[in-house]
Coordinates of C-alpha atoms in Angstrom, one line a residue:
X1 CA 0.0 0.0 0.0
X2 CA 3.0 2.3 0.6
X3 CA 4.6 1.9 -2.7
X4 CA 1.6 2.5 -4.1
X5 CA 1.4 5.7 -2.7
X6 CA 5.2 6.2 -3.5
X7 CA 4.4 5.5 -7.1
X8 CA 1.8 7.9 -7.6
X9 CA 3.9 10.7 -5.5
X10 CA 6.6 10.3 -8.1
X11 CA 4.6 9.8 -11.3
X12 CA 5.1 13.0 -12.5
X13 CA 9.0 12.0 -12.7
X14 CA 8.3 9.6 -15.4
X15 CA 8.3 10.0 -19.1
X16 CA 7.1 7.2 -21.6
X17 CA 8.4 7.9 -25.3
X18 CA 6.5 6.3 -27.6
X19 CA 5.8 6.4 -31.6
X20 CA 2.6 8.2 -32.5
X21 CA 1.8 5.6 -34.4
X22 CA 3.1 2.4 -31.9
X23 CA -0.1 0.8 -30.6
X24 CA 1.9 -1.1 -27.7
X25 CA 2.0 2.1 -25.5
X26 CA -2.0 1.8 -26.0
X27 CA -3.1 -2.3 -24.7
X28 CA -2.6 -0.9 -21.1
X29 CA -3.5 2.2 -18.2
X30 CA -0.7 4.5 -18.1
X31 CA 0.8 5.3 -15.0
X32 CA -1.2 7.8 -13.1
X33 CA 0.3 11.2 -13.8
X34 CA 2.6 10.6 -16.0
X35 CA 4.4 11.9 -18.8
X36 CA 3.3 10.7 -22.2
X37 CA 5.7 11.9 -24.9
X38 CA 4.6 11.0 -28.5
X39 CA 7.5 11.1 -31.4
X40 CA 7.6 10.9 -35.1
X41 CA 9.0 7.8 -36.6
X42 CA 11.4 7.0 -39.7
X43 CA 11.8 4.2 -41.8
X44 CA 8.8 2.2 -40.3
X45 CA 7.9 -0.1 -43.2
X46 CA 5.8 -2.7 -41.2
X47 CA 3.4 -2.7 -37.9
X48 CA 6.2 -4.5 -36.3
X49 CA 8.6 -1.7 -36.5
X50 CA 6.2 1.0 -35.3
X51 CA 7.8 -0.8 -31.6
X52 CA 11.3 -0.2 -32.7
X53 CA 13.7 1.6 -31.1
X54 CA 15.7 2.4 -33.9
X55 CA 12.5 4.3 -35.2
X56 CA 12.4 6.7 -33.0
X57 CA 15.5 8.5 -34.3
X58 CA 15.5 10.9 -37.3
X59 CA 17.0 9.3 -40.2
X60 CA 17.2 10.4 -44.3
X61 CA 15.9 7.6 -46.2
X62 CA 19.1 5.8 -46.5
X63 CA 18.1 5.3 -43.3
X64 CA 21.7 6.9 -42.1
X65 CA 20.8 9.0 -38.8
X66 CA 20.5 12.9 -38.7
X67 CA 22.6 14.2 -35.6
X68 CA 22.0 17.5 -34.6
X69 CA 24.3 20.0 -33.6
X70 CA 26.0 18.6 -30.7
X71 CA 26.1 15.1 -33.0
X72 CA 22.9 13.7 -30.7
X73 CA 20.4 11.5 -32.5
X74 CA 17.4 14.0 -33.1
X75 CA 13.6 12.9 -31.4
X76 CA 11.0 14.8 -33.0
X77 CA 7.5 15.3 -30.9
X78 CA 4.4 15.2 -32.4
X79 CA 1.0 14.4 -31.2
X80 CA -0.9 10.7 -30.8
X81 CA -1.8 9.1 -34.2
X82 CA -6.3 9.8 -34.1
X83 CA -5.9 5.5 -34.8
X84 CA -3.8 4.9 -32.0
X85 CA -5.5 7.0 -29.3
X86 CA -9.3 5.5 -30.5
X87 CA -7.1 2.0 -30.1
X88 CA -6.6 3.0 -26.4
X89 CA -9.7 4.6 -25.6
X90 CA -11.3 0.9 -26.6
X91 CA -8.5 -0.6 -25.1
X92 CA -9.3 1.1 -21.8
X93 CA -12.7 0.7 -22.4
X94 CA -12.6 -2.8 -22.6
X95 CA -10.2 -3.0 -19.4
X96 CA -12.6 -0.8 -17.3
X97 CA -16.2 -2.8 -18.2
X98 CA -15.0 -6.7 -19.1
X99 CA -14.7 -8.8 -16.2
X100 CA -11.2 -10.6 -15.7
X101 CA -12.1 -14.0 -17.9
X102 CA -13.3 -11.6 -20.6
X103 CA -9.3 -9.9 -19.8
X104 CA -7.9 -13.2 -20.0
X105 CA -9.6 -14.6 -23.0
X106 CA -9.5 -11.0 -25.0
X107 CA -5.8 -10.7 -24.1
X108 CA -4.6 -14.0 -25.0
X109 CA -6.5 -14.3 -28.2
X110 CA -5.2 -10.5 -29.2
X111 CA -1.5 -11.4 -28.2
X112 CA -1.5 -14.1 -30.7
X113 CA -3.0 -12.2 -33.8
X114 CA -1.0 -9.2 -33.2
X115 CA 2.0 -11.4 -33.7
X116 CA 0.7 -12.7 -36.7
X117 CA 0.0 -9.4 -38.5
X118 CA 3.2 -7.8 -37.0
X119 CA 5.3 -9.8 -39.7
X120 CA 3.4 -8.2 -42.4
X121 CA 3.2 -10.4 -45.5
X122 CA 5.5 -13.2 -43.7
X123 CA 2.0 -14.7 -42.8
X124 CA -0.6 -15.2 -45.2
X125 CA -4.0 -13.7 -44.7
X126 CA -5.8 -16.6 -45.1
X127 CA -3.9 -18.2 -41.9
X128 CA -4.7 -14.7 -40.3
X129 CA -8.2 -14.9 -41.2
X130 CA -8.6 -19.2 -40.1
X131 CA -7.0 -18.0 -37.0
X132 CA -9.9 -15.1 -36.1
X133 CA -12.4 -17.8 -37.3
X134 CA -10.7 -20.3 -34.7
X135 CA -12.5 -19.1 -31.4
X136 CA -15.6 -18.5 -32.3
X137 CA -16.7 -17.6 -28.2
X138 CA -13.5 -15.0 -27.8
X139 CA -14.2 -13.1 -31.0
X140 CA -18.3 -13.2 -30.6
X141 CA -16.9 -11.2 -26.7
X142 CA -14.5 -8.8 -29.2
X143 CA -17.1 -7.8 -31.4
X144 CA -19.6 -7.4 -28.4
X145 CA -17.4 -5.0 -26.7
X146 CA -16.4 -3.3 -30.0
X147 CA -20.3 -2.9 -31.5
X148 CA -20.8 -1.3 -28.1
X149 CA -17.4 1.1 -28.1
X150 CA -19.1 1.7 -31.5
X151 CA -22.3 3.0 -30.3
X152 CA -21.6 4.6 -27.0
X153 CA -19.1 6.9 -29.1
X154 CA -20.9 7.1 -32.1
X155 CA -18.2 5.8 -34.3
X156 CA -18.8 3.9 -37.5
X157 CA -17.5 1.3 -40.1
X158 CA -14.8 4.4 -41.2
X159 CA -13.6 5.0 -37.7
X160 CA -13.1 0.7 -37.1
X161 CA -11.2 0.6 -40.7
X162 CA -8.7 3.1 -39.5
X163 CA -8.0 1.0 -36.1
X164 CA -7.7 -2.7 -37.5
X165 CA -5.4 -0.3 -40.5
X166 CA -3.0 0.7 -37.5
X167 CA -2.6 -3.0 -36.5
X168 CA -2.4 -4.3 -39.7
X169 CA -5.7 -5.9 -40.7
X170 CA -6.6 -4.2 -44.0
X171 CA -10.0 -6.2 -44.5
X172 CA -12.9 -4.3 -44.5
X173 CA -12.1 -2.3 -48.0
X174 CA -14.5 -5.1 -50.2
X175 CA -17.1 -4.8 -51.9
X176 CA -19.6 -8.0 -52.3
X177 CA -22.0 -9.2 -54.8
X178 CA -25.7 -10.4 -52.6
X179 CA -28.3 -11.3 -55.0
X180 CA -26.9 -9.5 -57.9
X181 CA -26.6 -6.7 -55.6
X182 CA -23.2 -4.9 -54.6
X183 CA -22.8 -4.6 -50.8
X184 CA -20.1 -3.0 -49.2
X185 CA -18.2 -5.1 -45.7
X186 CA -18.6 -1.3 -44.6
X187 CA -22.4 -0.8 -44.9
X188 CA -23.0 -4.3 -43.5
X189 CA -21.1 -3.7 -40.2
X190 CA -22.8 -0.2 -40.0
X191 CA -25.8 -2.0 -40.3
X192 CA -25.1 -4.8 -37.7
X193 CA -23.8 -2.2 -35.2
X194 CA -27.5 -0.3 -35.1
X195 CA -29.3 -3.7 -35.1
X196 CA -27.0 -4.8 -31.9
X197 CA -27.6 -1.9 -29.5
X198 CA -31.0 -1.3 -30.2
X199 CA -31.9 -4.5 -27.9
X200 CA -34.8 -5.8 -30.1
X201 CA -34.1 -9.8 -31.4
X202 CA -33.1 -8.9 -34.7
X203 CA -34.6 -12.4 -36.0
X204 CA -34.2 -11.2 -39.8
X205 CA -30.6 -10.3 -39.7
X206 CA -29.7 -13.1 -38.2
X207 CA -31.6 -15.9 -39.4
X208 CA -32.3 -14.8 -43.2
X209 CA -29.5 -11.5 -43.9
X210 CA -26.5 -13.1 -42.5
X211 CA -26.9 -16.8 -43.5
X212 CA -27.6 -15.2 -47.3
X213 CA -24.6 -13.1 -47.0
X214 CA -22.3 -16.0 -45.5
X215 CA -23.8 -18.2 -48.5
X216 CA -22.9 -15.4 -51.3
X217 CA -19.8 -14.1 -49.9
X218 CA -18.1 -16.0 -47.6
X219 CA -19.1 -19.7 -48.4
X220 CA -15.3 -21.3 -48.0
X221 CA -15.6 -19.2 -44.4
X222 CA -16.3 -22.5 -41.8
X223 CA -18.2 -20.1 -39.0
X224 CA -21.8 -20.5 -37.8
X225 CA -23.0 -17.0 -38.6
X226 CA -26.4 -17.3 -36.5
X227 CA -24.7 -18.7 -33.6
X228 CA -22.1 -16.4 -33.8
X229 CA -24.9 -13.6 -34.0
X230 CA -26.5 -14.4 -31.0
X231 CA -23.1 -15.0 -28.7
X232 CA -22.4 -11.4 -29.7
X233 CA -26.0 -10.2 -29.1
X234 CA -26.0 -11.8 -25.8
X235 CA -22.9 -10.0 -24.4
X236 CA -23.4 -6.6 -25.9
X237 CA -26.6 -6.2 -23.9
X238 CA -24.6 -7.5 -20.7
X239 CA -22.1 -5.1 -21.4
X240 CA -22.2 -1.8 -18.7
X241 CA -20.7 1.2 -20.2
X242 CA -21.1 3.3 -17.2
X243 CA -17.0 3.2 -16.7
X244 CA -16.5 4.6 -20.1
X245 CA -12.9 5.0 -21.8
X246 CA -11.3 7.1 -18.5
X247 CA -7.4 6.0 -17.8
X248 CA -7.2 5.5 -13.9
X249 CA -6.7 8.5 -11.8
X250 CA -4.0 9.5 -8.9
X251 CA -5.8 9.0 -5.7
X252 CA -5.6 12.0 -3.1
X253 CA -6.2 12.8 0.2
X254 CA -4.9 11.3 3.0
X255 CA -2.1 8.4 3.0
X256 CA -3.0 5.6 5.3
X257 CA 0.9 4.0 5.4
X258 CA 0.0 -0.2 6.5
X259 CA 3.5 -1.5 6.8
X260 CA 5.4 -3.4 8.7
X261 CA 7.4 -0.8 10.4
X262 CA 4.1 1.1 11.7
X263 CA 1.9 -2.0 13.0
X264 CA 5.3 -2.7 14.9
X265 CA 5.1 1.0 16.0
X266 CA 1.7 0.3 17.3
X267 CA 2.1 -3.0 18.9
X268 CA 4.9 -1.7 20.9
X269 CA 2.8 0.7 22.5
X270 CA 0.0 -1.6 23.5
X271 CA 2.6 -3.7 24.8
X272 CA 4.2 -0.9 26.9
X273 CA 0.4 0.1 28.0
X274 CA -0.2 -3.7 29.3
X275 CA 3.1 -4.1 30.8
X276 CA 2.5 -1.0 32.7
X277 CA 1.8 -2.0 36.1
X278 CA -0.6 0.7 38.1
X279 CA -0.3 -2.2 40.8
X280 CA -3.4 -2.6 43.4
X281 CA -4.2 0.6 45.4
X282 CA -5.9 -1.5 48.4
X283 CA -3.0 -1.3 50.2
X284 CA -3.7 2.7 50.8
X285 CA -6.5 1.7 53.2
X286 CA -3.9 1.5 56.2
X287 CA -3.8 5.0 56.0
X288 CA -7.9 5.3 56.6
X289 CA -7.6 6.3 60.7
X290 CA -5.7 9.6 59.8
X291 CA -7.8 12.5 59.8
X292 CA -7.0 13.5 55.8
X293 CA -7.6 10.3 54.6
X294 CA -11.6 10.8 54.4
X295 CA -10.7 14.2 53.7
X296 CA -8.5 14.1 50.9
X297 CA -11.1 11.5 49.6
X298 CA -8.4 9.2 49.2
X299 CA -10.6 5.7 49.3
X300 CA -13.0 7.2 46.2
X301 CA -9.6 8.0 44.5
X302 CA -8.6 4.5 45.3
X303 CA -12.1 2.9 43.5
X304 CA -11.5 5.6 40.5
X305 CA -7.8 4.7 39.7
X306 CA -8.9 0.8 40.0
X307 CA -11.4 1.1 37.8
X308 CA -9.4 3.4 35.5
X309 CA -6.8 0.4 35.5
X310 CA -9.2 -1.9 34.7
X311 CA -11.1 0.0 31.6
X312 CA -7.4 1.0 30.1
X313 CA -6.5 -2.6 29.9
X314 CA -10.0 -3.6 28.6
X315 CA -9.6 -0.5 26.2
X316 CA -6.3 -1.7 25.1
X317 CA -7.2 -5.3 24.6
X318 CA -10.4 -4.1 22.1
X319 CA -7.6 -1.7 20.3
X320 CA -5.2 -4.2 19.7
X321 CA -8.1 -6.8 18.4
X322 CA -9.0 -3.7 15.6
X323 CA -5.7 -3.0 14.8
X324 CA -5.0 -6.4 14.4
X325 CA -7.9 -7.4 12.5
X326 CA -7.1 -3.7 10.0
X327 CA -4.0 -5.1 9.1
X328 CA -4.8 -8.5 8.3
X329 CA -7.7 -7.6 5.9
X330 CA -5.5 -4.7 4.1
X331 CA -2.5 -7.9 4.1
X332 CA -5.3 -10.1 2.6
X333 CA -6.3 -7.4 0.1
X334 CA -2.7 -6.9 -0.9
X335 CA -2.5 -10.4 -1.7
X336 CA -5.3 -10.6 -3.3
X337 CA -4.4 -7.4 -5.7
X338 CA -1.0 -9.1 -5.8
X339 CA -1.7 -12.1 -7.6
X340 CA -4.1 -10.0 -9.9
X341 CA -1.1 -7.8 -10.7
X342 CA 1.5 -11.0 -10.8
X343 CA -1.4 -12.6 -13.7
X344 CA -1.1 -9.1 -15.5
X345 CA 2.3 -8.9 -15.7
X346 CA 2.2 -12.8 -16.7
X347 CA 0.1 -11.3 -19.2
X348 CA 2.2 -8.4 -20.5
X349 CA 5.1 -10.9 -20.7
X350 CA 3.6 -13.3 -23.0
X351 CA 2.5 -10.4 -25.2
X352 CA 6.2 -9.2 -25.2
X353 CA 6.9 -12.7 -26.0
X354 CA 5.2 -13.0 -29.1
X355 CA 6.8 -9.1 -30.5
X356 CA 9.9 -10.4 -29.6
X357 CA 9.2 -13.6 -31.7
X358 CA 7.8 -11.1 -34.7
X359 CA 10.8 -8.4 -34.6
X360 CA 12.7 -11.7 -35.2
X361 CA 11.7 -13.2 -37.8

């Protein structure tokens, strides 16, 4: 809990330099408060290289660098691609309203394609496209979250063919011949996106419209199209938006510091409390035939300290039983948040994995 609050203390401190046009620095939250620097890059010929370091540095295209006066490889700032930062507002807005098998499911089947299309024409589109078509469930929860990203921010066909263009899926350009009647892929998902949010059944589309487009245009495609309909119809109207596309925010207020060092803190001092010993004041009753002894009051003192000893230790036993109990549930929460992070970063890893594996081959 501390270094959390350390983190977001020094957030400001930290710059991430990214491409404009690198979606990588868009699959996750930023760092609360921190600097996002977007730069121009050179020589990028493939999505895979939008990641590379060496693209960040102003080059001619020989590709030899340009050095600036002090012979310094030369950054140039510019703002966020529009493709990259609609990638990360859906990016965020799937992270903010999916539940964590949604996260695992979404991120796993993601990491894979992206390393497919990140090798540009070193992988054939058909393998691209059999590999979409191979989990059915995981793409029917894409599209659900996408059709309703879609609606919520009134995008269209145009604003999704400029995304899947920043990671490399060029598909939806096509045209289509249904019933001796040219269909754009564009107008169709236009179409699909109304009929998904406006939570009737949509019976026609996806019984008679989609099964005839399937059979016209995409009869070597091995997908159920009605059953993939209705997967997607189910989850967009599960879907709650109310989280929208916002990054998370630096917490203020107060700092509430749970470590180690302070429940020690604390402990000792109860201890030093109940190993205090006031001792019994009976004893002061010899004095009760002098004269100031029932004037001074000195056997009601006698009863008050008692019972003053009695309720401090009772006191400090209940105190220590809440303290305790506080910093075993925040303990239990950190370990709970702990493995959440450690499956993240498991996450991450696997996704660096697989650019590794592209930027190699």
């Amino acid at each position: 809990m501390k270094n959390w609050a350390e983190i977001h203390k020094r957030a400001g401190n930290i710059k991430n330099y990214s491409l404009s046009t690198d979606y990588v620095h868009a699959l996750m939250f930023p760092i609360p408060n921190s600097q996002q620097i977007y730069c121009q890059g050179f020589n990028v010929e493939n999505v895979g290289q939008h990641h590379s370091p060496n693209s960040f540095f102003k080059a001619d295209s020989g590709e030899n660098l340009i050095l600036d006066s002090d012979g310094n490889p030369i950054f140039v700032i510019v703002d966020e691609d529009d493709s990259i930062r609609m990638l990360h507002d859906f990016t965020i807005f799937v992270m903010n309203q999916a539940d964590n098998e949604d996260k695992k499911m979404i991120i796993s089947y993601l990491s894979q394609l992206l390393s497919m299309v990140c090798v540009g024409d070193k992988v054939p589109m058909q393998e691209v496209v059999d590999f979409i078509l191979s989990d059915p469930d995981t793409l029917a929860i894409i599209i659900a979250y996408l059709a309703k990203f879609m609606d919520e921010y009134d995008l269209d066909a145009e604003d999704i063919d400029q995304l899947l263009d920043t990671i490399g899926l060029n598909i939806l350009d096509k045209n289509f011949e249904v019933l001796n009647i040219s269909v754009k892929l564009k107008d169709i998902i236009n179409y699909a996106k109304l009929q998904l949010n406006d939570e009737n059944n949509d019976v026609f589309l996806k019984n008679i419209l989609l099964p005839v487009i399937k059979l016209c245009c995409f009869k070597d495609v091995d997908v159920d199209v009605t059953s993939l309909w209705s997967k997607i119809d189910s989850k967009v109207r599960s879907i709650n938006v109310t989280k929208g596309t916002q990054n998370y925010q630096a917490k203020t207020g107060e700092i509430h510091d749970f470590s180690q060092k302070v429940y020690n803190i604390l402990m000792g001092a109860i201890n030093k409390i109940n190993n205090c010993n006031i001792g019994n004041l009976n004893g002061w009753n010899q004095f009760a035939p002098y004269e100031w002894f029932s004037r001074l009051f000195v056997n009601l003192a006698i009863k008050g300290i008692n019972a003053y000893a009695d309720n401090l230790i009772k006191v400090n036993r209940e105190h220590k039983g809440r303290i305790e109990k506080l910093f075993a549930d925040v303990a239990q929460i950190d370990n709970k948040y702990a493995s959440r992070i450690k499956e993240e970063n498991y996450m991450i890893q696997k996704i660096e994995r697989n650019l590794t594996e592209c930027a190699a081959r």
